[in-house]
Every structure is written in C-alpha cells, then in structure tokens.
Amino acid sequence: MITFAGAGPGAEDLITVRGQRLLQEADIVIYAGSLVNPGLLSLCREDCRVYNSAVMTLEEVLDVMTAGHEEGKQIVRLHTGDPCLYSAIREQMDALKERNIPYEVCPGVSSFCGAAAALEAEYTLPGISQSVVITRMAGRTPVPDKESIASFASHQATMVVFLSTGMLRELSAELIRGGYPADTPAAVVYKATWPEEKVLRCTVETLEETAGRENVTKTALIVVGRILGDGYERSRLYDPSFATEFRRASHPKAPVSGQNDD
Ligand code: SAH
C-alpha cells in the first residue's frame, strides 16, 4: 500500500498520530525534501529506504513506488503541510490508478493553519470575513486568468497567499488594484511552527519592505485581511440570547438559522 501523508507545517510533533505510525511502519519513504522537516525521518526504522523527491522527477518517484509495490512494501509519500494544497499528488494518484496500484491519503496540518496559530488569528470573524481565499501569484506554474489576485482582493475576504514570497511588490500592487485599502493589515509568516519561525505584521502596502528587512525570501505565507485588525462582532453561537441545537437561550430571541459551527 502507498500512503500519501501530510507531514504538517514544520514542527516535528505536528504530524498526525496516523502519519507518525505510517512513518514508523514504512519500508520506503519518499519525502518532499525542500520543505518537510527531516527530523521526522528519525521516526523511520533503521532499514527504511528513504528518498528525497526534491531531486527526483515524477517518473522517478513512480518508479520507486511501482518497484516497492511489486516487492509488497509499505510506502509513504510524505508531503509538507496537507497534501491537498500545491503538492502535485493528483498526477501521482492518477498514474498509480493507471497501474492498478492501490493508495490512500492521510491528511496533515496545512501551513495556513500553522500560520494562523502563529498569528493567533481567526480567519473567519463575524462582521469582517467569513471566507478564506487560498491562492498564489503566478510563477512558473501559471494561475488561470479568472483567478487573478486583484479579482479575489475585490471581495476583501481573508486571503492566504502561498508560494509568492519572491513577488511581494507585485502582490501588494495586485491586492491594492483589486480593492484592498493600502493600510489593510497583513502579515508575512516565515516557517510557521519551525523553531526559526518569524511573524512579521505589516500592511498590504509594506509587504516587500517588511520581508526584505528580515531577509525572508521563501517558505512564507502572506496573510491579508481585516481579521488581523482589532474590530469584529462577537459570535452568535456563544451569545447567551442565542439558542442552538445544544443549548437553550437564557434570554431567547429568534434563532438565526445557519450559524452553527459547533
Ligand atoms: N501542502 C503545503 C503547501 C506546499 S506549497 C501545505 O499544506 O502547507 C509550499 C509553500 O507553502 C511555500 O512556498 C510556502 O508559501 C508555504 N509553506 C509551507 N510550509 C510553510 C511554513 N511552515 N510556514 C510558512 N509557509 C509555509
């Protein structure tokens, strides 16, 4: 069996219990060496064969998986954060499907969650934003035209921008062009949850100079939105006057539908 597993955002103890067990039992591990914390590999058995996919092509990864499968080995493909974001697992899964090789996916803690923890932020604040846009600037991987940063910025919802630390001047310009006021709170979170984590608070306009001052050029997320500011409304869910499926209102008012998230 091949398992695609999320390694978590960085800290070694932020892998899931299941991911940890998979690593302990694996015969073969192929890990994304550019971002996965190599400390996680100390969970592997001495005789586990370990490959760093940073120096491999898709074909080479598939060859290791196929040969390992034919030998009946337990294989873990370890991706940073959660494998559902910017990990290129779909092409691996489709190739395995074609070869009739079974696989499954074990989730992980994405770096956008690690960054929220580092910022002590709630991305969805009542009265401010109830949506999170996860996106990136176009780099060597193009972004479809209809998903421009400016078009998302026009909603002024919370945004978490991956893979764009080298393009902060352009990112600021696009965010402002789309409708974020230049003084909207923003942050650069470098290596969230790693020991060398840096949390740099700034505004949409000052992203580039803020990252530059701390020499942050990669492995960072840009978080943008008024959720990083001070104002918001208190939740309905925990309001004494608000009845839920689980709790009676102490001063009943008409319940508001569709607000439950607990
Ligand atoms: N699947 C991963 C994302 C892989 S794309 C996830 O769920 O997090 C790689 C990009 O993720 C990096 O360029 C950076 O923008 C971001 N990233 C990954 N780990 C990070 C961390 N610990 N702190 C900040 N950004 C991180």
PDB file of C-alpha atoms and ligand atoms in Angstrom:
ATOM      1  CA  MET A   1       0.000   0.000   0.000  1.00  0.00           C
ATOM      2  CA  ILE A   2       1.113   3.515  -0.771  1.00  0.00           C
ATOM      3  CA  THR A   3       0.008   6.326   1.528  1.00  0.00           C
ATOM      4  CA  PHE A   4       0.270   9.996   0.684  1.00  0.00           C
ATOM      5  CA  ALA A   5       0.717  11.615   4.069  1.00  0.00           C
ATOM      6  CA  GLY A   6       0.759  15.200   5.274  1.00  0.00           C
ATOM      7  CA  ALA A   7       3.884  15.954   7.313  1.00  0.00           C
ATOM      8  CA  GLY A   8       2.400  19.053   8.922  1.00  0.00           C
ATOM      9  CA  PRO A   9       3.748  22.588   8.655  1.00  0.00           C
ATOM     10  CA  GLY A  10       7.163  22.031  10.206  1.00  0.00           C
ATOM     11  CA  ALA A  11       7.312  21.243  13.917  1.00  0.00           C
ATOM     12  CA  GLU A  12       8.053  17.538  14.256  1.00  0.00           C
ATOM     13  CA  ASP A  13       5.190  16.950  16.669  1.00  0.00           C
ATOM     14  CA  LEU A  14       2.601  18.452  14.321  1.00  0.00           C
ATOM     15  CA  ILE A  15       2.309  15.344  12.168  1.00  0.00           C
ATOM     16  CA  THR A  16      -0.881  13.364  12.877  1.00  0.00           C
ATOM     17  CA  VAL A  17      -0.805  10.263  15.067  1.00  0.00           C
ATOM     18  CA  ARG A  18      -1.672   8.251  11.961  1.00  0.00           C
ATOM     19  CA  GLY A  19       1.099   9.857   9.938  1.00  0.00           C
ATOM     20  CA  GLN A  20       3.564   9.086  12.719  1.00  0.00           C
ATOM     21  CA  ARG A  21       2.518   5.414  12.769  1.00  0.00           C
ATOM     22  CA  LEU A  22       2.801   5.211   8.986  1.00  0.00           C
ATOM     23  CA  LEU A  23       6.362   6.540   9.123  1.00  0.00           C
ATOM     24  CA  GLN A  24       7.275   4.100  11.903  1.00  0.00           C
ATOM     25  CA  GLU A  25       5.973   1.159   9.868  1.00  0.00           C
ATOM     26  CA  ALA A  26       7.185   2.228   6.418  1.00  0.00           C
ATOM     27  CA  ASP A  27       9.616   0.159   4.323  1.00  0.00           C
ATOM     28  CA  ILE A  28      10.075   3.046   1.889  1.00  0.00           C
ATOM     29  CA  VAL A  29       9.604   6.800   2.428  1.00  0.00           C
ATOM     30  CA  ILE A  30       9.701   9.372  -0.363  1.00  0.00           C
ATOM     31  CA  TYR A  31       9.673  12.826   1.240  1.00  0.00           C
ATOM     32  CA  ALA A  32       9.459  16.323  -0.225  1.00  0.00           C
ATOM     33  CA  GLY A  33      12.921  17.364   0.907  1.00  0.00           C
ATOM     34  CA  SER A  34      12.590  21.051   0.140  1.00  0.00           C
ATOM     35  CA  LEU A  35      10.053  21.610   2.932  1.00  0.00           C
ATOM     36  CA  VAL A  36       9.426  18.521   5.065  1.00  0.00           C
ATOM     37  CA  ASN A  37      11.259  18.659   8.397  1.00  0.00           C
ATOM     38  CA  PRO A  38      13.987  15.995   8.066  1.00  0.00           C
ATOM     39  CA  GLY A  39      13.681  15.378  11.813  1.00  0.00           C
ATOM     40  CA  LEU A  40      10.509  13.411  11.027  1.00  0.00           C
ATOM     41  CA  LEU A  41      12.645  10.783   9.326  1.00  0.00           C
ATOM     42  CA  SER A  42      14.032   9.754  12.708  1.00  0.00           C
ATOM     43  CA  LEU A  43      10.656   8.041  13.209  1.00  0.00           C
ATOM     44  CA  CYS A  44      11.537   5.610  10.413  1.00  0.00           C
ATOM     45  CA  ARG A  45      13.012   2.167  11.026  1.00  0.00           C
ATOM     46  CA  GLU A  46      16.782   1.787  10.516  1.00  0.00           C
ATOM     47  CA  ASP A  47      16.217  -0.355   7.443  1.00  0.00           C
ATOM     48  CA  CYS A  48      13.666   2.007   5.866  1.00  0.00           C
ATOM     49  CA  ARG A  49      14.720   3.178   2.389  1.00  0.00           C
ATOM     50  CA  VAL A  50      14.434   6.979   2.248  1.00  0.00           C
ATOM     51  CA  TYR A  51      14.243   9.039  -0.959  1.00  0.00           C
ATOM     52  CA  ASN A  52      14.234  12.828  -1.276  1.00  0.00           C
ATOM     53  CA  SER A  53      11.783  13.775  -4.022  1.00  0.00           C
ATOM     54  CA  ALA A  54      13.300  17.270  -4.345  1.00  0.00           C
ATOM     55  CA  VAL A  55      15.929  15.737  -6.622  1.00  0.00           C
ATOM     56  CA  MET A  56      13.561  13.370  -8.456  1.00  0.00           C
ATOM     57  CA  THR A  57      11.164  13.638 -11.384  1.00  0.00           C
ATOM     58  CA  LEU A  58       7.580  12.374 -11.291  1.00  0.00           C
ATOM     59  CA  GLU A  59       8.729   9.375 -13.342  1.00  0.00           C
ATOM     60  CA  GLU A  60      11.479   8.534 -10.856  1.00  0.00           C
ATOM     61  CA  VAL A  61       9.048   8.804  -7.935  1.00  0.00           C
ATOM     62  CA  LEU A  62       6.625   6.498  -9.750  1.00  0.00           C
ATOM     63  CA  ASP A  63       9.405   4.009 -10.493  1.00  0.00           C
ATOM     64  CA  VAL A  64      10.287   3.788  -6.792  1.00  0.00           C
ATOM     65  CA  MET A  65       6.600   3.394  -5.901  1.00  0.00           C
ATOM     66  CA  THR A  66       5.990   0.741  -8.560  1.00  0.00           C
ATOM     67  CA  ALA A  67       9.070  -1.320  -7.684  1.00  0.00           C
ATOM     68  CA  GLY A  68       8.252  -1.058  -3.963  1.00  0.00           C
ATOM     69  CA  HIS A  69       4.670  -2.107  -4.579  1.00  0.00           C
ATOM     70  CA  GLU A  70       5.834  -5.155  -6.554  1.00  0.00           C
ATOM     71  CA  GLU A  71       8.026  -6.135  -3.594  1.00  0.00           C
ATOM     72  CA  GLY A  72       4.997  -5.814  -1.279  1.00  0.00           C
ATOM     73  CA  LYS A  73       6.485  -2.883   0.634  1.00  0.00           C
ATOM     74  CA  GLN A  74       4.683  -0.278   2.762  1.00  0.00           C
ATOM     75  CA  ILE A  75       5.399   3.043   1.079  1.00  0.00           C
ATOM     76  CA  VAL A  76       4.836   6.542   2.458  1.00  0.00           C
ATOM     77  CA  ARG A  77       4.903   9.578   0.192  1.00  0.00           C
ATOM     78  CA  LEU A  78       5.409  12.453   2.607  1.00  0.00           C
ATOM     79  CA  HIS A  79       4.279  15.912   1.541  1.00  0.00           C
ATOM     80  CA  THR A  80       4.566  19.122   3.523  1.00  0.00           C
ATOM     81  CA  GLY A  81       1.502  20.502   5.308  1.00  0.00           C
ATOM     82  CA  ASP A  82      -1.578  18.817   3.922  1.00  0.00           C
ATOM     83  CA  PRO A  83      -1.268  17.059   0.581  1.00  0.00           C
ATOM     84  CA  CYS A  84      -4.410  18.730  -0.820  1.00  0.00           C
ATOM     85  CA  LEU A  85      -2.593  22.029  -1.473  1.00  0.00           C
ATOM     86  CA  TYR A  86       0.164  22.621  -4.048  1.00  0.00           C
ATOM     87  CA  SER A  87       1.619  19.144  -3.628  1.00  0.00           C
ATOM     88  CA  ALA A  88       1.151  17.600  -7.095  1.00  0.00           C
ATOM     89  CA  ILE A  89      -0.430  14.453  -5.635  1.00  0.00           C
ATOM     90  CA  ARG A  90      -3.161  14.228  -8.272  1.00  0.00           C
ATOM     91  CA  GLU A  91      -0.731  13.301 -11.041  1.00  0.00           C
ATOM     92  CA  GLN A  92       0.836  10.668  -8.796  1.00  0.00           C
ATOM     93  CA  MET A  93      -2.547   9.203  -7.843  1.00  0.00           C
ATOM     94  CA  ASP A  94      -3.710   9.114 -11.461  1.00  0.00           C
ATOM     95  CA  ALA A  95      -0.523   7.327 -12.546  1.00  0.00           C
ATOM     96  CA  LEU A  96      -0.940   4.780  -9.740  1.00  0.00           C
ATOM     97  CA  LYS A  97      -4.579   4.239 -10.730  1.00  0.00           C
ATOM     98  CA  GLU A  98      -3.457   3.532 -14.285  1.00  0.00           C
ATOM     99  CA  ARG A  99      -1.041   0.941 -12.947  1.00  0.00           C
ATOM    100  CA  ASN A 100      -3.678  -0.570 -10.637  1.00  0.00           C
ATOM    101  CA  ILE A 101      -1.570   0.238  -7.585  1.00  0.00           C
ATOM    102  CA  PRO A 102      -3.702   0.984  -4.506  1.00  0.00           C
ATOM    103  CA  TYR A 103      -3.099   4.114  -2.446  1.00  0.00           C
ATOM    104  CA  GLU A 104      -4.736   6.228   0.210  1.00  0.00           C
ATOM    105  CA  VAL A 105      -4.305   9.703   1.628  1.00  0.00           C
ATOM    106  CA  CYS A 106      -3.594  10.679   5.248  1.00  0.00           C
ATOM    107  CA  PRO A 107      -4.247  14.382   5.909  1.00  0.00           C
ATOM    108  CA  GLY A 108      -1.913  16.756   7.688  1.00  0.00           C
ATOM    109  CA  VAL A 109      -1.930  20.205   9.262  1.00  0.00           C
ATOM    110  CA  SER A 110      -1.503  22.693   6.445  1.00  0.00           C
ATOM    111  CA  SER A 111       0.893  25.602   6.835  1.00  0.00           C
ATOM    112  CA  PHE A 112      -2.034  28.027   6.544  1.00  0.00           C
ATOM    113  CA  CYS A 113      -3.281  26.587   9.847  1.00  0.00           C
ATOM    114  CA  GLY A 114       0.222  26.776  11.320  1.00  0.00           C
ATOM    115  CA  ALA A 115       0.384  30.419  10.267  1.00  0.00           C
ATOM    116  CA  ALA A 116      -2.982  31.177  11.894  1.00  0.00           C
ATOM    117  CA  ALA A 117      -1.715  29.661  15.138  1.00  0.00           C
ATOM    118  CA  ALA A 118       1.484  31.711  14.940  1.00  0.00           C
ATOM    119  CA  LEU A 119      -0.566  34.863  14.352  1.00  0.00           C
ATOM    120  CA  GLU A 120      -3.139  33.907  16.993  1.00  0.00           C
ATOM    121  CA  ALA A 121      -5.605  34.676  14.232  1.00  0.00           C
ATOM    122  CA  GLU A 122      -9.118  33.528  13.469  1.00  0.00           C
ATOM    123  CA  TYR A 123      -9.505  33.731   9.696  1.00  0.00           C
ATOM    124  CA  THR A 124     -13.305  33.937   9.884  1.00  0.00           C
ATOM    125  CA  LEU A 125     -14.502  36.745  12.127  1.00  0.00           C
ATOM    126  CA  PRO A 126     -18.172  37.761  12.304  1.00  0.00           C
ATOM    127  CA  GLY A 127     -18.738  41.124  10.681  1.00  0.00           C
ATOM    128  CA  ILE A 128     -15.306  41.038   8.998  1.00  0.00           C
ATOM    129  CA  SER A 129     -14.874  37.988   6.787  1.00  0.00           C
ATOM    130  CA  GLN A 130     -16.496  34.594   6.625  1.00  0.00           C
ATOM    131  CA  SER A 131     -14.363  33.255   3.792  1.00  0.00           C
ATOM    132  CA  VAL A 132     -10.708  32.395   3.240  1.00  0.00           C
ATOM    133  CA  VAL A 133      -9.158  32.629  -0.203  1.00  0.00           C
ATOM    134  CA  ILE A 134      -6.164  30.330  -0.590  1.00  0.00           C
ATOM    135  CA  THR A 135      -4.222  31.316  -3.642  1.00  0.00           C
ATOM    136  CA  ARG A 136      -0.815  32.173  -5.099  1.00  0.00           C
ATOM    137  CA  MET A 137       0.789  34.534  -7.554  1.00  0.00           C
ATOM    138  CA  ALA A 138       1.535  33.048 -10.950  1.00  0.00           C
ATOM    139  CA  GLY A 139       5.113  31.825 -11.082  1.00  0.00           C
ATOM    140  CA  ARG A 140       6.491  29.050 -13.233  1.00  0.00           C
ATOM    141  CA  THR A 141       3.102  27.449 -12.585  1.00  0.00           C
ATOM    142  CA  PRO A 142       0.536  29.706 -14.240  1.00  0.00           C
ATOM    143  CA  VAL A 143      -2.663  30.770 -12.462  1.00  0.00           C
ATOM    144  CA  PRO A 144      -5.848  30.882 -14.585  1.00  0.00           C
ATOM    145  CA  ASP A 145      -6.666  34.488 -15.641  1.00  0.00           C
ATOM    146  CA  LYS A 146     -10.038  34.442 -13.911  1.00  0.00           C
ATOM    147  CA  GLU A 147      -8.268  33.802 -10.596  1.00  0.00           C
ATOM    148  CA  SER A 148      -6.202  36.961 -10.504  1.00  0.00           C
ATOM    149  CA  ILE A 149      -5.174  38.256  -7.065  1.00  0.00           C
ATOM    150  CA  ALA A 150      -6.975  41.523  -7.874  1.00  0.00           C
ATOM    151  CA  SER A 151     -10.254  39.710  -8.530  1.00  0.00           C
ATOM    152  CA  PHE A 152     -10.069  37.908  -5.192  1.00  0.00           C
ATOM    153  CA  ALA A 153      -8.983  41.100  -3.441  1.00  0.00           C
ATOM    154  CA  SER A 154     -12.186  42.776  -4.594  1.00  0.00           C
ATOM    155  CA  HIS A 155     -14.065  40.647  -2.016  1.00  0.00           C
ATOM    156  CA  GLN A 156     -11.858  41.853   0.833  1.00  0.00           C
ATOM    157  CA  ALA A 157     -12.198  38.409   2.358  1.00  0.00           C
ATOM    158  CA  THR A 158      -9.297  36.895   4.278  1.00  0.00           C
ATOM    159  CA  MET A 159      -6.548  35.793   1.901  1.00  0.00           C
ATOM    160  CA  VAL A 160      -3.678  33.385   2.452  1.00  0.00           C
ATOM    161  CA  VAL A 161      -1.127  33.578  -0.336  1.00  0.00           C
ATOM    162  CA  PHE A 162       1.235  30.662  -0.875  1.00  0.00           C
ATOM    163  CA  LEU A 163       4.384  30.423  -2.987  1.00  0.00           C
ATOM    164  CA  SER A 164       4.699  34.152  -3.595  1.00  0.00           C
ATOM    165  CA  THR A 165       7.370  35.486  -1.225  1.00  0.00           C
ATOM    166  CA  GLY A 166       9.603  36.410  -4.144  1.00  0.00           C
ATOM    167  CA  MET A 167       6.921  38.619  -5.716  1.00  0.00           C
ATOM    168  CA  LEU A 168       5.746  40.815  -2.885  1.00  0.00           C
ATOM    169  CA  ARG A 169       5.917  44.105  -4.750  1.00  0.00           C
ATOM    170  CA  GLU A 170       3.636  42.727  -7.470  1.00  0.00           C
ATOM    171  CA  LEU A 171       1.428  41.079  -4.851  1.00  0.00           C
ATOM    172  CA  SER A 172       0.879  44.381  -2.999  1.00  0.00           C
ATOM    173  CA  ALA A 173       0.073  46.155  -6.258  1.00  0.00           C
ATOM    174  CA  GLU A 174      -2.447  43.486  -7.251  1.00  0.00           C
ATOM    175  CA  LEU A 175      -4.101  43.463  -3.829  1.00  0.00           C
ATOM    176  CA  ILE A 176      -4.488  47.244  -3.895  1.00  0.00           C
ATOM    177  CA  ARG A 177      -5.608  47.257  -7.542  1.00  0.00           C
ATOM    178  CA  GLY A 178      -8.310  44.759  -6.570  1.00  0.00           C
ATOM    179  CA  GLY A 179      -9.697  46.915  -3.801  1.00  0.00           C
ATOM    180  CA  TYR A 180      -7.860  46.289  -0.552  1.00  0.00           C
ATOM    181  CA  PRO A 181      -7.030  49.661   1.026  1.00  0.00           C
ATOM    182  CA  ALA A 182      -3.227  50.037   1.233  1.00  0.00           C
ATOM    183  CA  ASP A 183      -3.353  50.121   5.030  1.00  0.00           C
ATOM    184  CA  THR A 184      -5.214  46.811   5.385  1.00  0.00           C
ATOM    185  CA  PRO A 185      -3.445  44.656   7.980  1.00  0.00           C
ATOM    186  CA  ALA A 186      -1.262  41.901   6.559  1.00  0.00           C
ATOM    187  CA  ALA A 187       1.444  39.537   7.765  1.00  0.00           C
ATOM    188  CA  VAL A 188       4.386  37.560   6.471  1.00  0.00           C
ATOM    189  CA  VAL A 189       4.717  34.295   8.368  1.00  0.00           C
ATOM    190  CA  TYR A 190       8.043  32.597   7.761  1.00  0.00           C
ATOM    191  CA  LYS A 191       8.440  28.895   8.592  1.00  0.00           C
ATOM    192  CA  ALA A 192       5.345  28.740  10.777  1.00  0.00           C
ATOM    193  CA  THR A 193       5.788  26.276  13.669  1.00  0.00           C
ATOM    194  CA  TRP A 194       9.511  25.695  12.942  1.00  0.00           C
ATOM    195  CA  PRO A 195      11.950  26.841  15.656  1.00  0.00           C
ATOM    196  CA  GLU A 196      13.077  29.655  13.320  1.00  0.00           C
ATOM    197  CA  GLU A 197       9.508  30.920  12.750  1.00  0.00           C
ATOM    198  CA  LYS A 198       9.090  34.657  12.145  1.00  0.00           C
ATOM    199  CA  VAL A 199       5.785  36.502  12.376  1.00  0.00           C
ATOM    200  CA  LEU A 200       6.025  39.879  10.674  1.00  0.00           C
ATOM    201  CA  ARG A 201       2.975  42.081  10.894  1.00  0.00           C
ATOM    202  CA  CYS A 202       2.600  44.875   8.378  1.00  0.00           C
ATOM    203  CA  THR A 203       0.088  46.271   5.899  1.00  0.00           C
ATOM    204  CA  VAL A 204      -0.811  45.340   2.347  1.00  0.00           C
ATOM    205  CA  GLU A 205       1.403  48.191   1.162  1.00  0.00           C
ATOM    206  CA  THR A 206       4.514  47.248   3.170  1.00  0.00           C
ATOM    207  CA  LEU A 207       4.803  43.514   2.431  1.00  0.00           C
ATOM    208  CA  GLU A 208       8.004  43.746   0.404  1.00  0.00           C
ATOM    209  CA  GLU A 209       9.926  46.032   2.736  1.00  0.00           C
ATOM    210  CA  THR A 210       8.814  44.006   5.771  1.00  0.00           C
ATOM    211  CA  ALA A 211      10.018  40.689   4.351  1.00  0.00           C
ATOM    212  CA  GLY A 212      13.172  42.343   2.994  1.00  0.00           C
ATOM    213  CA  ARG A 213      14.085  43.783   6.395  1.00  0.00           C
ATOM    214  CA  GLU A 214      14.118  40.249   7.867  1.00  0.00           C
ATOM    215  CA  ASN A 215      15.648  38.604   4.774  1.00  0.00           C
ATOM    216  CA  VAL A 216      12.585  36.453   4.232  1.00  0.00           C
ATOM    217  CA  THR A 217      12.646  35.304   0.617  1.00  0.00           C
ATOM    218  CA  LYS A 218      10.868  31.932   0.727  1.00  0.00           C
ATOM    219  CA  THR A 219       8.928  29.438   2.858  1.00  0.00           C
ATOM    220  CA  ALA A 220       6.476  32.084   3.968  1.00  0.00           C
ATOM    221  CA  LEU A 221       2.781  32.698   3.762  1.00  0.00           C
ATOM    222  CA  ILE A 222       1.219  36.089   3.255  1.00  0.00           C
ATOM    223  CA  VAL A 223      -1.969  36.621   5.232  1.00  0.00           C
ATOM    224  CA  VAL A 224      -4.133  39.581   4.338  1.00  0.00           C
ATOM    225  CA  GLY A 225      -7.326  40.969   5.756  1.00  0.00           C
ATOM    226  CA  ARG A 226      -9.072  42.966   8.416  1.00  0.00           C
ATOM    227  CA  ILE A 227      -9.251  39.820  10.576  1.00  0.00           C
ATOM    228  CA  LEU A 228      -5.696  40.843  11.552  1.00  0.00           C
ATOM    229  CA  GLY A 229      -7.056  44.144  12.864  1.00  0.00           C
ATOM    230  CA  ASP A 230      -9.000  44.874  16.016  1.00  0.00           C
ATOM    231  CA  GLY A 231     -12.678  45.175  15.154  1.00  0.00           C
ATOM    232  CA  TYR A 232     -15.208  42.340  14.912  1.00  0.00           C
ATOM    233  CA  GLU A 233     -18.609  41.314  16.242  1.00  0.00           C
ATOM    234  CA  ARG A 234     -18.984  38.739  18.971  1.00  0.00           C
ATOM    235  CA  SER A 235     -20.213  35.311  17.877  1.00  0.00           C
ATOM    236  CA  ARG A 236     -23.876  34.439  17.846  1.00  0.00           C
ATOM    237  CA  LEU A 237     -23.050  30.873  18.726  1.00  0.00           C
ATOM    238  CA  TYR A 238     -21.876  31.696  22.245  1.00  0.00           C
ATOM    239  CA  ASP A 239     -24.252  34.594  22.817  1.00  0.00           C
ATOM    240  CA  PRO A 240     -26.492  33.937  25.851  1.00  0.00           C
ATOM    241  CA  SER A 241     -29.530  35.138  23.885  1.00  0.00           C
ATOM    242  CA  PHE A 242     -28.907  32.721  21.035  1.00  0.00           C
ATOM    243  CA  ALA A 243     -30.421  29.219  21.187  1.00  0.00           C
ATOM    244  CA  THR A 244     -28.652  26.372  19.435  1.00  0.00           C
ATOM    245  CA  GLU A 245     -29.372  22.710  18.933  1.00  0.00           C
ATOM    246  CA  PHE A 246     -27.301  22.066  22.072  1.00  0.00           C
ATOM    247  CA  ARG A 247     -28.068  24.986  24.357  1.00  0.00           C
ATOM    248  CA  ARG A 248     -31.115  26.956  25.382  1.00  0.00           C
ATOM    249  CA  ALA A 249     -31.067  30.720  25.204  1.00  0.00           C
ATOM    250  CA  SER A 250     -31.114  32.439  28.550  1.00  0.00           C
ATOM    251  CA  HIS A 251     -32.806  35.497  27.006  1.00  0.00           C
ATOM    252  CA  PRO A 252     -34.413  33.944  23.935  1.00  0.00           C
ATOM    253  CA  LYS A 253     -34.519  35.912  20.714  1.00  0.00           C
ATOM    254  CA  ALA A 254     -35.494  34.497  17.374  1.00  0.00           C
ATOM    255  CA  PRO A 255     -32.790  31.978  16.459  1.00  0.00           C
ATOM    256  CA  VAL A 256     -30.766  32.834  13.401  1.00  0.00           C
ATOM    257  CA  SER A 257     -30.515  29.863  11.103  1.00  0.00           C
ATOM    258  CA  GLY A 258     -27.336  28.547   9.553  1.00  0.00           C
ATOM    259  CA  GLN A 259     -24.947  29.976  12.128  1.00  0.00           C
ATOM    260  CA  ASN A 260     -23.985  26.833  13.996  1.00  0.00           C
ATOM    261  CA  ASP A 261     -20.411  25.755  13.638  1.00  0.00           C
ATOM    262  CA  ASP A 262     -20.027  23.775  16.851  1.00  0.00           C
TER     263      ASP A 262
HETATM  264  N1  SAH B   1       0.926  21.403   1.053  1.00  0.00           N
HETATM  265  C1  SAH B   1       1.564  22.502   1.724  1.00  0.00           C
HETATM  266  C2  SAH B   1       1.921  23.645   0.767  1.00  0.00           C
HETATM  267  C3  SAH B   1       3.031  23.310  -0.203  1.00  0.00           C
HETATM  268  S1  SAH B   1       3.444  24.642  -1.245  1.00  0.00           S
HETATM  269  C4  SAH B   1       0.693  22.984   2.879  1.00  0.00           C
HETATM  270  O1  SAH B   1      -0.405  22.467   3.074  1.00  0.00           O
HETATM  271  O2  SAH B   1       1.141  23.856   3.625  1.00  0.00           O
HETATM  272  C5  SAH B   1       4.844  25.324  -0.460  1.00  0.00           C
HETATM  273  C6  SAH B   1       4.534  26.693   0.084  1.00  0.00           C
HETATM  274  O3  SAH B   1       3.798  26.537   1.282  1.00  0.00           O
HETATM  275  C7  SAH B   1       5.733  27.530   0.474  1.00  0.00           C
HETATM  276  O4  SAH B   1       6.238  28.234  -0.619  1.00  0.00           O
HETATM  277  C8  SAH B   1       5.133  28.475   1.475  1.00  0.00           C
HETATM  278  O5  SAH B   1       4.392  29.501   0.818  1.00  0.00           O
HETATM  279  C9  SAH B   1       4.141  27.573   2.167  1.00  0.00           C
HETATM  280  N2  SAH B   1       4.670  26.951   3.392  1.00  0.00           N
HETATM  281  C10 SAH B   1       4.910  25.637   3.602  1.00  0.00           C
HETATM  282  N3  SAH B   1       5.300  25.438   4.881  1.00  0.00           N
HETATM  283  C11 SAH B   1       5.286  26.653   5.485  1.00  0.00           C
HETATM  284  C12 SAH B   1       5.535  27.115   6.802  1.00  0.00           C
HETATM  285  N4  SAH B   1       5.871  26.285   7.782  1.00  0.00           N
HETATM  286  N5  SAH B   1       5.397  28.432   7.052  1.00  0.00           N
HETATM  287  C13 SAH B   1       5.026  29.298   6.090  1.00  0.00           C
HETATM  288  N6  SAH B   1       4.766  28.927   4.833  1.00  0.00           N
HETATM  289  C14 SAH B   1       4.886  27.620   4.534  1.00  0.00           C
END
